[in-house]
Amino acid sequence: MTDAAPTTRRPRAPLLASFCGEAPPAPEWFADALAQAPERRVVTVDGAAIENLVWGVRGRRGLIFLHGNGAHADWWDFVAPFFAARFRVAAPSWSGMGRSDWREDYSIDQHVDEAMAAAEDAGVFEPAERPFIVAHSFGSLPALRLADRMPGRFAGMIIVDPPLFSEATRAARKPADPEAYRIHRVYPTLAEALARFRFAPEQACENLFIADHIARHGLKEVEGGWTWRFDPRHWRRGNRKHDFDAMFAQSKVPLALVLGANSVLYNSDDLAHLDALCASASAPKTVIADAAHHVMVDQPLAFIDVVREQLEAFAAAP
């Protein structure tokens, strides 16, 4: 990987610096969820090792969690255990993220193959009942492509704060320069690396025990210290030339939309656009109060309740 001209970044407030590398105090429900540790598996897709976290007993109905860009499968560590008593749960890390291998180039269809391989590896297609998907942010794009390519394989998808925008918002965005990325810094200590953790898009966080957990799993030890696991080239090197709006509006898989009430992803035109997509797809929309873009971080228990209720609604549908 070669160095590149740095992109402009605005100053960001620290989240974990005051803890000096120590874990913030966490509630009992969080500790109990983490105690239900996943089985950590690896599946190879197009030459890349893909991390796959699995909970629950093989043979139960399948449930797949797909994370966002720059994140990793451990973002679901405190969510998936709430579903493991009923489902066989799988959560892969996309190539270029988490403990999965990096690639020279990335594509949505390749990520679709990764999700399917992880699902097959976990056995979520073994029962007669078709599995469900819960997909956050960027993860919504491979999920919608899955619904487009193989609609008969899934019983329902919950799309959470997806990057689907109005025509005006898309027109205002400048095309990304595929070479304009920043190589990750190496921090001398784990404490210094944790202190640099931020959400993207930036937001405040009251549940710092969650921020700490996902930050720790997003770091790796290298020569000279600690650095981030995700490939900084991913977003700019990926092929995203698909009509995801049409995939949503015309989906043959039942969809549901979940948004954070305080998400900075959308303006009023974007929200109207999402409403129109939901109307076309006959997809219910739920807005979670006091949550920004990273809904499962801001309101984890409310998010779990919403997902549980929507899965019940999917299962009850004819």
PDB file of C-alpha atoms in Angstrom, residues 55-231:
ATOM      1  CA  TRP A  55     -24.220 -18.069  18.017  1.00  0.00           C
ATOM      2  CA  GLY A  56     -26.995 -20.548  18.778  1.00  0.00           C
ATOM      3  CA  VAL A  57     -27.647 -24.179  17.978  1.00  0.00           C
ATOM      4  CA  ARG A  58     -27.273 -25.468  14.444  1.00  0.00           C
ATOM      5  CA  GLY A  59     -30.674 -26.443  13.048  1.00  0.00           C
ATOM      6  CA  ARG A  60     -32.539 -23.410  14.373  1.00  0.00           C
ATOM      7  CA  ARG A  61     -33.931 -20.826  11.985  1.00  0.00           C
ATOM      8  CA  GLY A  62     -31.233 -18.571  10.566  1.00  0.00           C
ATOM      9  CA  LEU A  63     -30.568 -14.911  11.346  1.00  0.00           C
ATOM     10  CA  ILE A  64     -27.726 -12.965   9.713  1.00  0.00           C
ATOM     11  CA  PHE A  65     -26.357  -9.634  10.983  1.00  0.00           C
ATOM     12  CA  LEU A  66     -24.438  -7.461   8.502  1.00  0.00           C
ATOM     13  CA  HIS A  67     -22.342  -4.573   9.808  1.00  0.00           C
ATOM     14  CA  GLY A  68     -21.501  -1.165   8.362  1.00  0.00           C
ATOM     15  CA  ASN A  69     -18.429   0.258   6.650  1.00  0.00           C
ATOM     16  CA  GLY A  70     -15.250   0.379   8.704  1.00  0.00           C
ATOM     17  CA  ALA A  71     -16.915  -1.769  11.367  1.00  0.00           C
ATOM     18  CA  HIS A  72     -16.685  -5.511  12.078  1.00  0.00           C
ATOM     19  CA  ALA A  73     -18.728  -8.493  13.217  1.00  0.00           C
ATOM     20  CA  ASP A  74     -18.087  -7.781  16.915  1.00  0.00           C
ATOM     21  CA  TRP A  75     -20.465  -4.817  16.663  1.00  0.00           C
ATOM     22  CA  TRP A  76     -23.137  -7.505  17.117  1.00  0.00           C
ATOM     23  CA  ASP A  77     -21.590  -9.185  20.204  1.00  0.00           C
ATOM     24  CA  PHE A  78     -24.050  -7.485  22.551  1.00  0.00           C
ATOM     25  CA  VAL A  79     -27.060  -7.890  20.221  1.00  0.00           C
ATOM     26  CA  ALA A  80     -26.818 -11.409  18.766  1.00  0.00           C
ATOM     27  CA  PRO A  81     -26.964 -13.267  22.116  1.00  0.00           C
ATOM     28  CA  PHE A  82     -30.510 -11.949  22.661  1.00  0.00           C
ATOM     29  CA  PHE A  83     -31.560 -13.994  19.608  1.00  0.00           C
ATOM     30  CA  ALA A  84     -29.390 -17.086  20.086  1.00  0.00           C
ATOM     31  CA  ALA A  85     -32.016 -19.006  22.082  1.00  0.00           C
ATOM     32  CA  ARG A  86     -34.311 -19.039  19.052  1.00  0.00           C
ATOM     33  CA  PHE A  87     -32.040 -18.604  16.029  1.00  0.00           C
ATOM     34  CA  ARG A  88     -28.814 -19.819  14.534  1.00  0.00           C
ATOM     35  CA  VAL A  89     -27.087 -16.449  14.230  1.00  0.00           C
ATOM     36  CA  ALA A  90     -24.225 -15.559  11.881  1.00  0.00           C
ATOM     37  CA  ALA A  91     -22.311 -12.279  11.668  1.00  0.00           C
ATOM     38  CA  PRO A  92     -19.483 -12.043   9.118  1.00  0.00           C
ATOM     39  CA  SER A  93     -16.900  -9.292   8.800  1.00  0.00           C
ATOM     40  CA  TRP A  94     -16.657  -7.962   5.246  1.00  0.00           C
ATOM     41  CA  SER A  95     -13.344  -8.376   3.478  1.00  0.00           C
ATOM     42  CA  GLY A  96     -11.221  -5.369   4.348  1.00  0.00           C
ATOM     43  CA  MET A  97     -12.774  -5.175   7.821  1.00  0.00           C
ATOM     44  CA  GLY A  98     -12.507  -6.890  11.175  1.00  0.00           C
ATOM     45  CA  ARG A  99     -10.295  -9.976  11.102  1.00  0.00           C
ATOM     46  CA  SER A 100     -11.127 -10.685   7.455  1.00  0.00           C
ATOM     47  CA  ASP A 101      -8.453 -10.364   4.784  1.00  0.00           C
ATOM     48  CA  TRP A 102      -7.988  -7.209   2.742  1.00  0.00           C
ATOM     49  CA  ARG A 103      -8.381  -7.265  -1.047  1.00  0.00           C
ATOM     50  CA  GLU A 104      -6.878  -5.143  -3.789  1.00  0.00           C
ATOM     51  CA  ASP A 105     -10.386  -4.178  -4.909  1.00  0.00           C
ATOM     52  CA  TYR A 106     -13.875  -4.624  -3.468  1.00  0.00           C
ATOM     53  CA  SER A 107     -17.342  -4.997  -4.932  1.00  0.00           C
ATOM     54  CA  ILE A 108     -20.896  -5.344  -3.678  1.00  0.00           C
ATOM     55  CA  ASP A 109     -21.338  -8.656  -5.473  1.00  0.00           C
ATOM     56  CA  GLN A 110     -18.189  -9.973  -3.828  1.00  0.00           C
ATOM     57  CA  HIS A 111     -19.614  -8.978  -0.441  1.00  0.00           C
ATOM     58  CA  VAL A 112     -22.818 -10.784  -1.390  1.00  0.00           C
ATOM     59  CA  ASP A 113     -20.725 -13.893  -1.958  1.00  0.00           C
ATOM     60  CA  GLU A 114     -19.067 -13.378   1.432  1.00  0.00           C
ATOM     61  CA  ALA A 115     -22.416 -13.095   3.205  1.00  0.00           C
ATOM     62  CA  MET A 116     -23.736 -16.208   1.481  1.00  0.00           C
ATOM     63  CA  ALA A 117     -20.593 -18.186   2.272  1.00  0.00           C
ATOM     64  CA  ALA A 118     -20.790 -17.160   5.931  1.00  0.00           C
ATOM     65  CA  ALA A 119     -24.474 -18.089   6.046  1.00  0.00           C
ATOM     66  CA  GLU A 120     -23.792 -21.481   4.457  1.00  0.00           C
ATOM     67  CA  ASP A 121     -20.864 -22.028   6.818  1.00  0.00           C
ATOM     68  CA  ALA A 122     -23.109 -21.364   9.829  1.00  0.00           C
ATOM     69  CA  GLY A 123     -25.853 -23.625   8.486  1.00  0.00           C
ATOM     70  CA  VAL A 124     -28.580 -20.983   8.444  1.00  0.00           C
ATOM     71  CA  PHE A 125     -30.112 -22.453   5.272  1.00  0.00           C
ATOM     72  CA  GLU A 126     -30.401 -25.973   6.680  1.00  0.00           C
ATOM     73  CA  PRO A 127     -33.877 -25.600   8.291  1.00  0.00           C
ATOM     74  CA  ALA A 128     -36.976 -25.505   6.116  1.00  0.00           C
ATOM     75  CA  GLU A 129     -37.753 -22.003   7.375  1.00  0.00           C
ATOM     76  CA  ARG A 130     -35.939 -19.322   5.416  1.00  0.00           C
ATOM     77  CA  PRO A 131     -33.555 -17.033   7.355  1.00  0.00           C
ATOM     78  CA  PHE A 132     -33.782 -13.320   8.119  1.00  0.00           C
ATOM     79  CA  ILE A 133     -31.214 -10.542   7.680  1.00  0.00           C
ATOM     80  CA  VAL A 134     -30.561  -7.447   9.802  1.00  0.00           C
ATOM     81  CA  ALA A 135     -28.251  -5.008   8.002  1.00  0.00           C
ATOM     82  CA  HIS A 136     -26.845  -1.700   9.244  1.00  0.00           C
ATOM     83  CA  SER A 137     -25.652   1.237   7.124  1.00  0.00           C
ATOM     84  CA  PHE A 138     -23.308   0.040   4.337  1.00  0.00           C
ATOM     85  CA  GLY A 139     -24.307  -3.541   5.148  1.00  0.00           C
ATOM     86  CA  SER A 140     -27.733  -2.668   3.736  1.00  0.00           C
ATOM     87  CA  LEU A 141     -26.274  -2.513   0.226  1.00  0.00           C
ATOM     88  CA  PRO A 142     -25.121  -6.143   0.000  1.00  0.00           C
ATOM     89  CA  ALA A 143     -28.371  -7.109   1.766  1.00  0.00           C
ATOM     90  CA  LEU A 144     -30.466  -5.398  -0.900  1.00  0.00           C
ATOM     91  CA  ARG A 145     -28.334  -6.992  -3.592  1.00  0.00           C
ATOM     92  CA  LEU A 146     -28.945 -10.375  -1.945  1.00  0.00           C
ATOM     93  CA  ALA A 147     -32.695  -9.710  -2.080  1.00  0.00           C
ATOM     94  CA  ASP A 148     -32.326  -8.759  -5.742  1.00  0.00           C
ATOM     95  CA  ARG A 149     -30.187 -11.744  -6.772  1.00  0.00           C
ATOM     96  CA  MET A 150     -31.791 -14.512  -4.731  1.00  0.00           C
ATOM     97  CA  PRO A 151     -35.157 -13.383  -3.303  1.00  0.00           C
ATOM     98  CA  GLY A 152     -36.353 -16.921  -2.643  1.00  0.00           C
ATOM     99  CA  ARG A 153     -33.649 -17.555  -0.056  1.00  0.00           C
ATOM    100  CA  PHE A 154     -34.814 -15.055   2.593  1.00  0.00           C
ATOM    101  CA  ALA A 155     -37.994 -14.489   4.613  1.00  0.00           C
ATOM    102  CA  GLY A 156     -37.381 -10.852   5.514  1.00  0.00           C
ATOM    103  CA  MET A 157     -34.761  -8.127   5.899  1.00  0.00           C
ATOM    104  CA  ILE A 158     -34.494  -5.294   8.409  1.00  0.00           C
ATOM    105  CA  ILE A 159     -32.606  -2.375   6.858  1.00  0.00           C
ATOM    106  CA  VAL A 160     -31.106  -0.015   9.465  1.00  0.00           C
ATOM    107  CA  ASP A 161     -30.121   3.604   8.619  1.00  0.00           C
ATOM    108  CA  PRO A 162     -29.111   2.766   5.033  1.00  0.00           C
ATOM    109  CA  PRO A 163     -27.075   5.051   2.734  1.00  0.00           C
ATOM    110  CA  LEU A 164     -30.032   5.706   0.424  1.00  0.00           C
ATOM    111  CA  PHE A 165     -30.465   9.372  -0.439  1.00  0.00           C
ATOM    112  CA  SER A 166     -32.596  11.718  -2.488  1.00  0.00           C
ATOM    113  CA  GLU A 167     -31.583  12.638  -6.023  1.00  0.00           C
ATOM    114  CA  ALA A 168     -30.624  16.139  -4.847  1.00  0.00           C
ATOM    115  CA  THR A 169     -28.321  14.785  -2.150  1.00  0.00           C
ATOM    116  CA  ARG A 170     -26.668  12.367  -4.561  1.00  0.00           C
ATOM    117  CA  ALA A 171     -26.159  15.137  -7.125  1.00  0.00           C
ATOM    118  CA  ALA A 172     -24.511  17.363  -4.514  1.00  0.00           C
ATOM    119  CA  ARG A 173     -21.972  14.728  -3.535  1.00  0.00           C
ATOM    120  CA  LYS A 174     -18.563  14.838  -5.188  1.00  0.00           C
ATOM    121  CA  PRO A 175     -17.312  11.562  -6.663  1.00  0.00           C
ATOM    122  CA  ALA A 176     -14.774   9.908  -4.375  1.00  0.00           C
ATOM    123  CA  ASP A 177     -11.151   9.909  -5.506  1.00  0.00           C
ATOM    124  CA  PRO A 178     -10.065   6.244  -5.320  1.00  0.00           C
ATOM    125  CA  GLU A 179      -6.552   7.303  -4.323  1.00  0.00           C
ATOM    126  CA  ALA A 180      -7.600   9.798  -1.616  1.00  0.00           C
ATOM    127  CA  TYR A 181      -7.283   7.722   1.509  1.00  0.00           C
ATOM    128  CA  ARG A 182      -5.106   7.901   4.591  1.00  0.00           C
ATOM    129  CA  ILE A 183      -2.870   5.107   5.804  1.00  0.00           C
ATOM    130  CA  HIS A 184      -3.657   4.233   9.410  1.00  0.00           C
ATOM    131  CA  ARG A 185      -1.355   5.579  12.074  1.00  0.00           C
ATOM    132  CA  VAL A 186       0.382   3.178  14.433  1.00  0.00           C
ATOM    133  CA  TYR A 187      -0.171   4.168  18.078  1.00  0.00           C
ATOM    134  CA  PRO A 188       2.541   3.207  20.592  1.00  0.00           C
ATOM    135  CA  THR A 189       0.070   1.917  23.174  1.00  0.00           C
ATOM    136  CA  LEU A 190      -3.397   0.393  23.231  1.00  0.00           C
ATOM    137  CA  ALA A 191      -4.561   3.227  25.479  1.00  0.00           C
ATOM    138  CA  GLU A 192      -3.496   5.849  22.933  1.00  0.00           C
ATOM    139  CA  ALA A 193      -5.183   3.949  20.125  1.00  0.00           C
ATOM    140  CA  LEU A 194      -8.440   3.604  22.074  1.00  0.00           C
ATOM    141  CA  ALA A 195      -8.351   7.325  22.807  1.00  0.00           C
ATOM    142  CA  ARG A 196      -8.428   7.998  19.061  1.00  0.00           C
ATOM    143  CA  PHE A 197     -11.589   5.986  18.408  1.00  0.00           C
ATOM    144  CA  ARG A 198     -14.398   7.950  16.748  1.00  0.00           C
ATOM    145  CA  PHE A 199     -17.656   7.065  15.052  1.00  0.00           C
ATOM    146  CA  ALA A 200     -18.203   7.852  11.377  1.00  0.00           C
ATOM    147  CA  PRO A 201     -20.326   9.822  10.893  1.00  0.00           C
ATOM    148  CA  GLU A 202     -19.225  11.521  14.067  1.00  0.00           C
ATOM    149  CA  GLN A 203     -21.635  11.446  16.990  1.00  0.00           C
ATOM    150  CA  ALA A 204     -21.689  11.601  20.748  1.00  0.00           C
ATOM    151  CA  CYS A 205     -22.016   8.365  22.711  1.00  0.00           C
ATOM    152  CA  GLU A 206     -23.459   7.809  26.155  1.00  0.00           C
ATOM    153  CA  ASN A 207     -22.826   4.054  26.134  1.00  0.00           C
ATOM    154  CA  LEU A 208     -19.055   4.261  26.278  1.00  0.00           C
ATOM    155  CA  PHE A 209     -18.796   0.620  27.345  1.00  0.00           C
ATOM    156  CA  ILE A 210     -20.063  -0.264  23.852  1.00  0.00           C
ATOM    157  CA  ALA A 211     -17.703   2.184  22.154  1.00  0.00           C
ATOM    158  CA  ASP A 212     -14.815   0.656  24.086  1.00  0.00           C
ATOM    159  CA  HIS A 213     -15.810  -2.891  23.120  1.00  0.00           C
ATOM    160  CA  ILE A 214     -16.051  -2.212  19.406  1.00  0.00           C
ATOM    161  CA  ALA A 215     -12.888  -0.095  19.462  1.00  0.00           C
ATOM    162  CA  ARG A 216     -10.862  -2.879  21.089  1.00  0.00           C
ATOM    163  CA  HIS A 217     -12.056  -5.397  18.521  1.00  0.00           C
ATOM    164  CA  GLY A 218     -11.325  -2.906  15.743  1.00  0.00           C
ATOM    165  CA  LEU A 219      -7.629  -2.704  16.655  1.00  0.00           C
ATOM    166  CA  LYS A 220      -4.730  -5.046  16.025  1.00  0.00           C
ATOM    167  CA  GLU A 221      -1.222  -5.167  17.428  1.00  0.00           C
ATOM    168  CA  VAL A 222       1.521  -4.565  14.866  1.00  0.00           C
ATOM    169  CA  GLU A 223       5.206  -3.739  14.939  1.00  0.00           C
ATOM    170  CA  GLY A 224       5.544  -0.524  16.890  1.00  0.00           C
ATOM    171  CA  GLY A 225       2.130  -0.539  18.532  1.00  0.00           C
ATOM    172  CA  TRP A 226      -1.544  -0.708  17.574  1.00  0.00           C
ATOM    173  CA  THR A 227      -3.507   0.229  14.469  1.00  0.00           C
ATOM    174  CA  TRP A 228      -6.990  -0.167  12.978  1.00  0.00           C
ATOM    175  CA  ARG A 229      -8.037  -3.375  11.285  1.00  0.00           C
ATOM    176  CA  PHE A 230     -10.154  -1.945   8.450  1.00  0.00           C
ATOM    177  CA  ASP A 231      -8.754  -1.192   5.008  1.00  0.00           C
TER     178      ASP A 231
END
